Short mmCIF file of C-alpha atoms and ligand atoms in Angstrom, two decimals:
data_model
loop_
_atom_site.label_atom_id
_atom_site.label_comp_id
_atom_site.label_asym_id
_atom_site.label_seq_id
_atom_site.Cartn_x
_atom_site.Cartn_y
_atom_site.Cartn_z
CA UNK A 29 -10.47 53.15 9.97
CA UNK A 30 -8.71 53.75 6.73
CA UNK A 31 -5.56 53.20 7.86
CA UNK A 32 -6.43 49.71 9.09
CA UNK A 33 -7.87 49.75 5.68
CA UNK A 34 -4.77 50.31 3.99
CA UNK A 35 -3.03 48.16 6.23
CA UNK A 36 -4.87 45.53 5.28
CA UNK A 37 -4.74 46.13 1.35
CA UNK A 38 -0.75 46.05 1.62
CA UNK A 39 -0.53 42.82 3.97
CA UNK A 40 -2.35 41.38 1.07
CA UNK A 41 -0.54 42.18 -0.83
CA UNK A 42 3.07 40.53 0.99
CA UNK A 43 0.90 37.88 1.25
CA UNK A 44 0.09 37.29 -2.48
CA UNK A 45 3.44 38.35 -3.24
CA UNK A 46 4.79 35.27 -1.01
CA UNK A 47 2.44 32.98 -2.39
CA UNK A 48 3.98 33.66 -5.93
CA UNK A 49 6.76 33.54 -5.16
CA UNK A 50 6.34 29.93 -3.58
CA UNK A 51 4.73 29.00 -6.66
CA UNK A 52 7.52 30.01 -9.05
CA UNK A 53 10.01 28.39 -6.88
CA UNK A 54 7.87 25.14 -7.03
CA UNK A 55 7.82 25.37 -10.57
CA UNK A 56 11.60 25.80 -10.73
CA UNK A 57 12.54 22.98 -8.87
CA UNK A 58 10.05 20.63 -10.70
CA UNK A 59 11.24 22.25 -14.14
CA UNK A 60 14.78 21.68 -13.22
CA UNK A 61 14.90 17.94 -12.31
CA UNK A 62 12.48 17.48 -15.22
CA UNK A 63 10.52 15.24 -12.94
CA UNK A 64 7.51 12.65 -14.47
CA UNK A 65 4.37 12.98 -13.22
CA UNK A 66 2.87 9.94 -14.57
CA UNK A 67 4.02 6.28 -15.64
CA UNK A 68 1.36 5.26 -18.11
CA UNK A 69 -1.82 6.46 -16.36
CA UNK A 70 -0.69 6.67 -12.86
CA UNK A 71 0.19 9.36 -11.43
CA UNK A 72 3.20 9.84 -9.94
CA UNK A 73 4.46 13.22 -7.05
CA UNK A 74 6.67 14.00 -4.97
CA UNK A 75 7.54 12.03 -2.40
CA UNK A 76 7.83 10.04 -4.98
CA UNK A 77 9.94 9.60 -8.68
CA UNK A 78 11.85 8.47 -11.61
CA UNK A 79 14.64 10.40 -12.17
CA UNK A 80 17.16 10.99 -10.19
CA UNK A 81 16.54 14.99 -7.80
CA UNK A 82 12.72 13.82 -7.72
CA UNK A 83 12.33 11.61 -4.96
CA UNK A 84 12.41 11.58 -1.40
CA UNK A 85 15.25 8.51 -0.58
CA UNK A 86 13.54 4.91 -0.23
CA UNK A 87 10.60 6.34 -2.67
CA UNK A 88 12.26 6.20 -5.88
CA UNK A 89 10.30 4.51 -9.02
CA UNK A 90 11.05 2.34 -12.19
CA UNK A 91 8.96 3.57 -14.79
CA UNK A 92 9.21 0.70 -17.67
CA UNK A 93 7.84 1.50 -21.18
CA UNK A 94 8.90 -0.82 -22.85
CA UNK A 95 5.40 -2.31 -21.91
CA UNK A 96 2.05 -1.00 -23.21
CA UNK A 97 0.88 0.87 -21.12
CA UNK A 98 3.91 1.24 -19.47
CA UNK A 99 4.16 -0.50 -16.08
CA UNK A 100 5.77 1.06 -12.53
CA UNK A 101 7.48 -0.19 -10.32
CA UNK A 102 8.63 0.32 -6.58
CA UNK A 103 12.56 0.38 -6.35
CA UNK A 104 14.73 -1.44 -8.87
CA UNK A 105 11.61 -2.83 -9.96
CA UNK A 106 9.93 -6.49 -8.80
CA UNK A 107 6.80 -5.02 -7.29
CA UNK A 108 4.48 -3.70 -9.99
CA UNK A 109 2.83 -0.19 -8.95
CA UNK A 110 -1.25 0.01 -9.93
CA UNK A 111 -1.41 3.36 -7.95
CA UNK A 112 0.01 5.66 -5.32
CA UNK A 113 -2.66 7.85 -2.75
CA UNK A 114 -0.59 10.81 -1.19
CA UNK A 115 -3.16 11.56 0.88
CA UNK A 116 -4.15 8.05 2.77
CA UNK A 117 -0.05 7.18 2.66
CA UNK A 118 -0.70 4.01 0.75
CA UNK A 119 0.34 2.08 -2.07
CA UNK A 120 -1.60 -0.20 -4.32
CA UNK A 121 0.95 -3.38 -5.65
CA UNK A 122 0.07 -6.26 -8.28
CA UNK A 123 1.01 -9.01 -5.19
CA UNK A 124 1.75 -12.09 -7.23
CA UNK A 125 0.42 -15.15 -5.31
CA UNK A 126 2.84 -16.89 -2.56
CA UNK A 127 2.05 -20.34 -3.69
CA UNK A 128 1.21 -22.10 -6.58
CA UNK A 129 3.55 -25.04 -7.07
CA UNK A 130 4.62 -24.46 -10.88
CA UNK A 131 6.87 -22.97 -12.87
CA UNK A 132 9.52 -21.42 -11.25
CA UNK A 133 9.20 -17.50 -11.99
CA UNK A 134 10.76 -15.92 -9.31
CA UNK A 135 9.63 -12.57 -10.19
CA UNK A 136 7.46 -10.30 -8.51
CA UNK A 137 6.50 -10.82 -4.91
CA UNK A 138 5.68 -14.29 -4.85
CA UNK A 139 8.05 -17.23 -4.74
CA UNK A 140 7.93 -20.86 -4.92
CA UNK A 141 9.98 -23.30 -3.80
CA UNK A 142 8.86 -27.09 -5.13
CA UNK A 143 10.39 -29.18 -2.15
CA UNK A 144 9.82 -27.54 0.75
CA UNK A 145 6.89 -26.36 3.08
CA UNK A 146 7.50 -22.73 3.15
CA UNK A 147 6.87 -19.85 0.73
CA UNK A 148 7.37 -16.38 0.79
CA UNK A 149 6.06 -13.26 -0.28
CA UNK A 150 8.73 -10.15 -0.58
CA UNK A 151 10.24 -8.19 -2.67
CA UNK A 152 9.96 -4.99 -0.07
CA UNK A 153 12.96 -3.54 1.09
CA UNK A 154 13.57 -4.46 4.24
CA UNK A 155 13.13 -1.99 7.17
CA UNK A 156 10.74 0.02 4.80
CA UNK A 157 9.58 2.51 4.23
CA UNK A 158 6.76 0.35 2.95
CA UNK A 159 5.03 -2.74 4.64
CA UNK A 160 1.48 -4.72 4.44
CA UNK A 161 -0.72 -2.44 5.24
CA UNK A 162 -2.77 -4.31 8.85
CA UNK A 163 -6.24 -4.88 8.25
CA UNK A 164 -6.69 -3.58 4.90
CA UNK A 165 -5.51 -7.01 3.55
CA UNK A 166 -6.61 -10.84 3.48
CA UNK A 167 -4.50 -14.12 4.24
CA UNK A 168 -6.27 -15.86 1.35
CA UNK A 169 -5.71 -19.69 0.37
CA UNK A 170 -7.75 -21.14 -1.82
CA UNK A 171 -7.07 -25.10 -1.73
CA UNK A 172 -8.65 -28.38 -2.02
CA UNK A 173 -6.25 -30.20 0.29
CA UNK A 174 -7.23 -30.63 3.94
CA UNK A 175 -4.42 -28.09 5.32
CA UNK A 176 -3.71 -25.42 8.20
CA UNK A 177 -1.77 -22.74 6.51
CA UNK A 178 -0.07 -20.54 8.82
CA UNK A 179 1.11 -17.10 8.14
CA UNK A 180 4.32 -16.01 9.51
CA UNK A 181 5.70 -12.17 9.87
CA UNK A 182 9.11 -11.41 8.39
CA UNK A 183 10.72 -12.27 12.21
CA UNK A 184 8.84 -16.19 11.86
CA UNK A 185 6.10 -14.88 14.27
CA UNK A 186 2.85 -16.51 13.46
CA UNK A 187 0.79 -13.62 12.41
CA UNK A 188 -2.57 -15.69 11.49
CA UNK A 189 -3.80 -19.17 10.35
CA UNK A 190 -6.36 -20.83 8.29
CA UNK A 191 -7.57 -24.00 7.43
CA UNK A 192 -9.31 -25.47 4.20
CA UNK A 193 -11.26 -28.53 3.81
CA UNK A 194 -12.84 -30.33 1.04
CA UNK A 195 -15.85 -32.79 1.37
CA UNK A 196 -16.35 -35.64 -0.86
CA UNK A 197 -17.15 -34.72 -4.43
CA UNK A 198 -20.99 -34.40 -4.48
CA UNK A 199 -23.07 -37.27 -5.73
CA UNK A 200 -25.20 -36.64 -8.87
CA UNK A 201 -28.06 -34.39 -7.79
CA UNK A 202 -26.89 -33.29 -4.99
CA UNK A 203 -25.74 -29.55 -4.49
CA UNK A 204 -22.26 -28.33 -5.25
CA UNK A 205 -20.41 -27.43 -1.99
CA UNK A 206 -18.28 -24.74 -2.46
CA UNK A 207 -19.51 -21.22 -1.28
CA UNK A 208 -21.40 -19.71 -3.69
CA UNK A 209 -21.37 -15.99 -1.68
CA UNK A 210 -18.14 -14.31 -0.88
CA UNK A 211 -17.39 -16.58 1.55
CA UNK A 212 -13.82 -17.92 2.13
CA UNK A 213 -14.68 -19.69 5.64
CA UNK A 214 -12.94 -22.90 5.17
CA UNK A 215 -14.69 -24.92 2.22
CA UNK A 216 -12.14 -24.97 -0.62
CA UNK A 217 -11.19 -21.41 0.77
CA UNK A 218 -10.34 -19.84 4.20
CA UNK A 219 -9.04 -16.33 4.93
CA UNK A 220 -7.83 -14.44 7.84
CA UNK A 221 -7.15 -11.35 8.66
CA UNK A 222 -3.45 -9.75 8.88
CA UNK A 223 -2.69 -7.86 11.81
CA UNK A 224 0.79 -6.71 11.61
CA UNK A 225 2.31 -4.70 9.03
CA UNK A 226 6.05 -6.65 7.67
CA UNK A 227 7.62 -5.86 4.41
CA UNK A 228 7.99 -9.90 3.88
CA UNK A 229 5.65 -13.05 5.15
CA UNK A 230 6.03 -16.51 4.76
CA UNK A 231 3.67 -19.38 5.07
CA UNK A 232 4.25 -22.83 6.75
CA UNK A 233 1.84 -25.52 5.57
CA UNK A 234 0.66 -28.49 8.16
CA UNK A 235 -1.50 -30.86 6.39
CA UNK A 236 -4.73 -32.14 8.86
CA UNK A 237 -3.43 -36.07 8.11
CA UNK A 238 -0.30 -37.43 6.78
CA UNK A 239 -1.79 -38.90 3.55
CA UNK A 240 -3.21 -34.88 2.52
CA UNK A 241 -0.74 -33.27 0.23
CA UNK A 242 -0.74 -29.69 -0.24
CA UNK A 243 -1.87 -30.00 -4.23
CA UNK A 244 -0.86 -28.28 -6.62
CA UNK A 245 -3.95 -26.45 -7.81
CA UNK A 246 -4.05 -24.48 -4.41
CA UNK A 247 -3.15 -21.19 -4.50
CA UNK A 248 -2.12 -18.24 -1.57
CA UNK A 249 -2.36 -14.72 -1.47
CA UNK A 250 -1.74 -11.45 0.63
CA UNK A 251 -4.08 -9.48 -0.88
CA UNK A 252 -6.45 -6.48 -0.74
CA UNK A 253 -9.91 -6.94 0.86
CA UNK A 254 -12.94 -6.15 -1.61
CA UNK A 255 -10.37 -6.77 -4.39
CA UNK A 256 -11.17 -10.25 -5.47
CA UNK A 257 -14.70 -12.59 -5.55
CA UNK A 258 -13.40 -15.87 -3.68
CA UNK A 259 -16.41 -17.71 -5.74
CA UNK A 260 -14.92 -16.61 -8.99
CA UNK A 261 -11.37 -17.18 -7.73
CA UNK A 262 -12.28 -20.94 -6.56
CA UNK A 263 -13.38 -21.54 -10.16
CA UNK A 264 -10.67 -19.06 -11.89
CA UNK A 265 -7.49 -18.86 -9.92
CA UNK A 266 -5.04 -15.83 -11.00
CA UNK A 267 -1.57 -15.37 -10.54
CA UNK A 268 -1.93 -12.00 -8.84
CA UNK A 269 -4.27 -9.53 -6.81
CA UNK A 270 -4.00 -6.47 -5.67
CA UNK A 271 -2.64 -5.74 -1.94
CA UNK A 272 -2.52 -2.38 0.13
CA UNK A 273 1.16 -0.91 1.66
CA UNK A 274 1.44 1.70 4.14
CA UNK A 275 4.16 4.01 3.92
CA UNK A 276 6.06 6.35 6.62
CA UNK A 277 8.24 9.47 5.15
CA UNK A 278 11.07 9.09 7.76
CA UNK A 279 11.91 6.75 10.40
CA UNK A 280 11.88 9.53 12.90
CA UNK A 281 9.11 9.85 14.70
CA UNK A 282 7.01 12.92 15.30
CA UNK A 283 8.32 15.72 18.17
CA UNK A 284 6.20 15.70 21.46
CA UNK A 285 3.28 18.07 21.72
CA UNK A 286 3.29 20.94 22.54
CA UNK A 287 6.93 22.30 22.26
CA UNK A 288 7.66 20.02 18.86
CA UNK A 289 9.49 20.75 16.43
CA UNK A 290 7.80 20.61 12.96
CA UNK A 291 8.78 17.41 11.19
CA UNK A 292 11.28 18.45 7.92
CA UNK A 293 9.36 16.23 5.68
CA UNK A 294 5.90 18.02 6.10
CA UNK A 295 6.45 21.16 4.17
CA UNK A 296 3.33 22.50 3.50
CA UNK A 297 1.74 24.89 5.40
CA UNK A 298 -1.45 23.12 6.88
CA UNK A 299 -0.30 20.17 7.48
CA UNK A 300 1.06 18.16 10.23
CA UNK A 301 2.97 15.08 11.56
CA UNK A 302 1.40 11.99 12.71
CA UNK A 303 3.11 8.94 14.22
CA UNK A 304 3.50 5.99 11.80
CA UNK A 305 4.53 3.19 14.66
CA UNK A 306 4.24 -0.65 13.68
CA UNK A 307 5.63 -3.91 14.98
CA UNK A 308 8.50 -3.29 12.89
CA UNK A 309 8.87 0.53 12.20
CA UNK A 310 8.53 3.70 14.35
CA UNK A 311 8.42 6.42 11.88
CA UNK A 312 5.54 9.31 10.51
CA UNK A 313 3.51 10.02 7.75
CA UNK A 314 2.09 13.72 7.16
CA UNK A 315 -1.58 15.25 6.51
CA UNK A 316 -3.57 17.79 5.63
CA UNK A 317 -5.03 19.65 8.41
CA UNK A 318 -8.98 19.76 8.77
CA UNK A 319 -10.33 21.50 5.51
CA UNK A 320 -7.54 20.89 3.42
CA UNK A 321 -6.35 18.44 1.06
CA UNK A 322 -3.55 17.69 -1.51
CA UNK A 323 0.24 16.93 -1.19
CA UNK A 324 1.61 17.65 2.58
CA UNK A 325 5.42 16.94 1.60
CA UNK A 326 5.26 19.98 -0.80
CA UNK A 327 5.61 23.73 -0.30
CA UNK A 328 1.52 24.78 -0.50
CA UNK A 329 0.85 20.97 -1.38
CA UNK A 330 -2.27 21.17 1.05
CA UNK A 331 -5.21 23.38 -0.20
CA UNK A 332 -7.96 25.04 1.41
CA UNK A 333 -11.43 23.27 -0.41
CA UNK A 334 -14.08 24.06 1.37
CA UNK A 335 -15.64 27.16 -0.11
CA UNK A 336 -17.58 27.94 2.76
CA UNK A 337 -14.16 28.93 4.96
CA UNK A 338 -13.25 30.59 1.79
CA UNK A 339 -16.09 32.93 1.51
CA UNK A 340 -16.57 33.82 5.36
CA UNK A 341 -12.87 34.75 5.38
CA UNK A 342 -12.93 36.75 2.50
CA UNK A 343 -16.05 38.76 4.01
CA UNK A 344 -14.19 38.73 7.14
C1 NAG B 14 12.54 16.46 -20.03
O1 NAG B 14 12.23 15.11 -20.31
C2 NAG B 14 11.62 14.91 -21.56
C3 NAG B 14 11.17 13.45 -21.67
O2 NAG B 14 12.10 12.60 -21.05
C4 NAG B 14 12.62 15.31 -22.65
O3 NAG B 14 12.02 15.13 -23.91
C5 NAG B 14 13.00 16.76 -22.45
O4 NAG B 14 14.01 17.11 -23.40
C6 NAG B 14 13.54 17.00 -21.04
N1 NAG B 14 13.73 18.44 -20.83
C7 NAG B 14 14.77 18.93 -20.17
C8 NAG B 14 14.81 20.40 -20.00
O5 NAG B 14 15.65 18.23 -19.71
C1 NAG B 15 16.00 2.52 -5.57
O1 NAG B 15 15.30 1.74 -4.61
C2 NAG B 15 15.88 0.49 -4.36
C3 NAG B 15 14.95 -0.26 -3.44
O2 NAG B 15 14.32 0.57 -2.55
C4 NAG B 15 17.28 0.66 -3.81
O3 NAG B 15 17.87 -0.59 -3.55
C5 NAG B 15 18.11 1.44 -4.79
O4 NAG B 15 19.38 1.70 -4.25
C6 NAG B 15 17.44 2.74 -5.16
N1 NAG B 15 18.18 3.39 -6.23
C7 NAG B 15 18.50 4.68 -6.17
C8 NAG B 15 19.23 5.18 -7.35
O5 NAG B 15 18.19 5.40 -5.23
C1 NAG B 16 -0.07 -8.52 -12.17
O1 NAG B 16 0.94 -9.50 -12.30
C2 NAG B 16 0.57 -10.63 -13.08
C3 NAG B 16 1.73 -11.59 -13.10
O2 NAG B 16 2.15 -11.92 -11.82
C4 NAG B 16 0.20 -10.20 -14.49
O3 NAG B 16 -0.28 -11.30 -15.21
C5 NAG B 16 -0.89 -9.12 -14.42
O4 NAG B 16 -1.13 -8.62 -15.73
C6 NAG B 16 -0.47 -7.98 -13.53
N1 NAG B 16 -1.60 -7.06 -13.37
C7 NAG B 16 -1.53 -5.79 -13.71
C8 NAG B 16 -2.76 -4.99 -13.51
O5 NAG B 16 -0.50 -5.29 -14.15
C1 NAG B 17 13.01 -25.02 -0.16
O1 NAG B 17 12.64 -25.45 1.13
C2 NAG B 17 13.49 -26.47 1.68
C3 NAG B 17 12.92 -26.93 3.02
O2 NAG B 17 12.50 -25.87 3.80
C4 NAG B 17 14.90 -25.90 1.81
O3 NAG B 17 15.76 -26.89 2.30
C5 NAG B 17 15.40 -25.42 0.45
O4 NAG B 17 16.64 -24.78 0.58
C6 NAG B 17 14.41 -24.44 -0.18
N1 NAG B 17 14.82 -24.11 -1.51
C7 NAG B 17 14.87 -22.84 -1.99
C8 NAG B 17 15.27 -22.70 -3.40
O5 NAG B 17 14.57 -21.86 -1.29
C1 NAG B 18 12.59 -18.06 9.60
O1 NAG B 18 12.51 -19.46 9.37
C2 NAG B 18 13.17 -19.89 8.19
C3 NAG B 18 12.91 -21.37 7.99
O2 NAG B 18 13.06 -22.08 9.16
C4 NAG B 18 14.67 -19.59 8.33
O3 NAG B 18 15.33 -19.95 7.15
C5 NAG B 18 14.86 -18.08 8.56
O4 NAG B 18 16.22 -17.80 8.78
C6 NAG B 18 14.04 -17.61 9.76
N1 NAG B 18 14.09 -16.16 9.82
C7 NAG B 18 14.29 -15.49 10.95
C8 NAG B 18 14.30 -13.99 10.87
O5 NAG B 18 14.44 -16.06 12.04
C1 NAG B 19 -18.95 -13.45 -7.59
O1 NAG B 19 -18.78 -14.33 -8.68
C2 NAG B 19 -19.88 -15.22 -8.87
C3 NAG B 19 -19.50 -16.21 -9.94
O2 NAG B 19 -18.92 -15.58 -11.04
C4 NAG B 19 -21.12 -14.40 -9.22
O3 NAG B 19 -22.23 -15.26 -9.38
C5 NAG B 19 -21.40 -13.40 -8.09
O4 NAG B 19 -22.48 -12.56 -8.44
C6 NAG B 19 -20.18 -12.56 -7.80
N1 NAG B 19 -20.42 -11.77 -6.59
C7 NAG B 19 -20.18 -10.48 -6.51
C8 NAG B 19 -20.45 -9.84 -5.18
O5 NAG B 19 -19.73 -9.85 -7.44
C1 NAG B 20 16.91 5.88 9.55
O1 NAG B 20 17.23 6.32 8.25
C2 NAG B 20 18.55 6.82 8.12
C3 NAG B 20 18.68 7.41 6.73
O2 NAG B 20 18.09 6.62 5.77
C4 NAG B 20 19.53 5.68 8.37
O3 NAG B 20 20.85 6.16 8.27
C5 NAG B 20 19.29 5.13 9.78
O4 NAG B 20 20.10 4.01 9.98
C6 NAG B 20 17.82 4.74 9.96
N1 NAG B 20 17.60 4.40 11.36
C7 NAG B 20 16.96 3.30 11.73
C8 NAG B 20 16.77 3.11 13.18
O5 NAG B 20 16.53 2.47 10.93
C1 NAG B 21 5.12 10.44 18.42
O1 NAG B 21 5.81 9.41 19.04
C2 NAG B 21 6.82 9.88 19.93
C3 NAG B 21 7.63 8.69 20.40
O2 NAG B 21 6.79 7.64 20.83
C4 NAG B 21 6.14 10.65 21.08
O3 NAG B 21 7.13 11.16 21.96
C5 NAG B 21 5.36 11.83 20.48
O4 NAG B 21 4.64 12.48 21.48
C6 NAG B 21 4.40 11.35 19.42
N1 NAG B 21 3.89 12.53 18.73
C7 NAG B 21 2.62 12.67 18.34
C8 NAG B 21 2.27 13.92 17.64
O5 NAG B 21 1.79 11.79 18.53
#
């Protein structure tokens, strides 16, 4: 009995000692490389970084103060960060509308082109590591001309398509038909889901007669569902909204179950590899097993929080 007692006390002990020991090291490295951990007021961790030693390759940052707050950016810096989630492997981006027909800023992830028919939205690297996250994001044109707008995938696949249509003005009295819930279903503004994750799109425009013009007040987005009210937005159009991007760690994928390997880029304990597979990408992403949460591409980065587990072990 006291043996096993004693037994216990000193693997404890190795075990605490280890743990430190980890946690020094972690320090060290992040000490060393002198890493940011936040541009303005997002936060920024490993795999991602600014300087040069603190990123994982593909996720390296442009942190630009020269702007207040400062402003991030993905890269060499056209896609404006608004914030990075570790744990759900996604990306939030400022995505700069794909159309309007104006001045010709080619910045960002938008850009126009005055004479012909198709627009596109970029400014992903491409073959990733990030893309359009499927699903989480709207095809949204907002237009008064009578138009099909088709989406296209970086490889000219049609991915989705829309169609807007405006009725005659109203007469006096009678009631102003634009949708007046969030409703983008085809009167002034249509939407449609997008299915396939690409790091660039394009749209093709194919007006319903040949006397409709695709006018210049309309305006397209990629953008994030529950981000924007389309009643607002048909009565106060902005040049950007925010959009969702996946990301994958490696363009390996996972080892098969059960013999596999553990994947390098998941390094802490508790955590595990999950396929990241698209149209366009076979890769993974890593997570926290059950119970835990944090940073799984960092020694310890995934923590026990549930108190319960804690307690029963410790009486255990
Ligand atoms: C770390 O970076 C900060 C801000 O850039 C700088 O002031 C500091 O001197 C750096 N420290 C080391 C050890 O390089
Ligand atoms: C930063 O990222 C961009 C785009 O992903 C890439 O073209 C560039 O080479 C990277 N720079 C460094 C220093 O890794
Ligand atoms: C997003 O980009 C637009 C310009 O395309 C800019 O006006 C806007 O301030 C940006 N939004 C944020 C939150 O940085
Ligand atoms: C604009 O589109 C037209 C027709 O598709 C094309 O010929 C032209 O090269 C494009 N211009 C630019 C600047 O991309
Ligand atoms: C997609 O279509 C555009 C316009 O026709 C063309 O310029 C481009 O090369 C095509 N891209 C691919 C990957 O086929
Ligand atoms: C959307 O905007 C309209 C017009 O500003 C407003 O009346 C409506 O309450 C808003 N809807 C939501 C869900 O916020
Ligand atoms: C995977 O990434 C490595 C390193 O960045 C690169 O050398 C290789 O070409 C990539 N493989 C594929 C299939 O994209
Ligand atoms: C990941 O995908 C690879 C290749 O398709 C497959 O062999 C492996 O079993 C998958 N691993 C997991 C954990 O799903």
């Amino acid at each position: 009995m006291e043996r096993f007692a004693s037994m216990r006390v000193v693997f404890s002990l190795s075990v605490l000692a280890v743990l430190l020991l980890q946690l020094l090291l972690g320090v060290a490295t992040a000490a060393a490389a002198n890493c940011s951990t936040h541009c303005g007021n997002i936060g920024i961790s490993y795999p991602f970084g600014v300087e040069p030693g603190c990123y994982h390759e593909g996720f390296n940052l442009t942190c630009d103060r020269s702007h207040k707050p400062p402003k991030l950016f993905l890269g060499d810096g056209s896609v404006e960060v608004l914030e990075i989630s570790i744990p759900s492997g996604t990306v939030r981006i400022n995505s700069s509308s794909i159309v309007p027909v104006s001045t010709s800023s080619a910045v960002g992830t938008g850009s126009v082109n005055k004479t012909g028919k198709y627009h596109t939205w970029g400014g992903l690297r491409k073959g990733g590591p990030f893309f359009i996250s499927p699903y989480k994001n709207k095809f949204l044109v907002l237009s008064c001309s009578n138009v099909q707008v088709l989406l296209l995938g970086g490889d000219n696949s049609t991915v989705n398509a829309c169609a807007t249509y405006c009725p005659p003005a109203p007469k006096k009295g009678q009631p102003f038909q634009f949708p007046m819930r969030n409703e983008c279903s085809g009167i002034g503004c249509c939407s449609a889901a997008i299915p396939k994750g690409y790091t660039s799109y394009s749209i093709q425009i194919q007006p319903a007669n040949e006397i409709s013009e695709f006018d210049a007040e309309s305006f397209v987005y990629i953008a994030e569902e529950g981000s924007y009210n389309a009643t607002r937005l048909i009565f106060e159009t902005v040049s950007a909204l925010p959009a969702l991007l996946d990301w994958a760690i490696s363009n390996s994928t996972c080892g098969t179950k059960p013999s596999a390997a553990p994947a390098p880029a998941c390094r802490s304990s508790n955590s595990y590899c999950q396929n990241y597979t698209s149209y366009v990408y076979n890769g993974y992403q890593c997570r926290c097993n059950a119970g835990y949460q944090g940073n799984p591409y960092i020694p310890n980065g995934c923590q026990d929080y549930n108190i319960d587990n804690f307690n029963a072990r410790s009486i255990l």
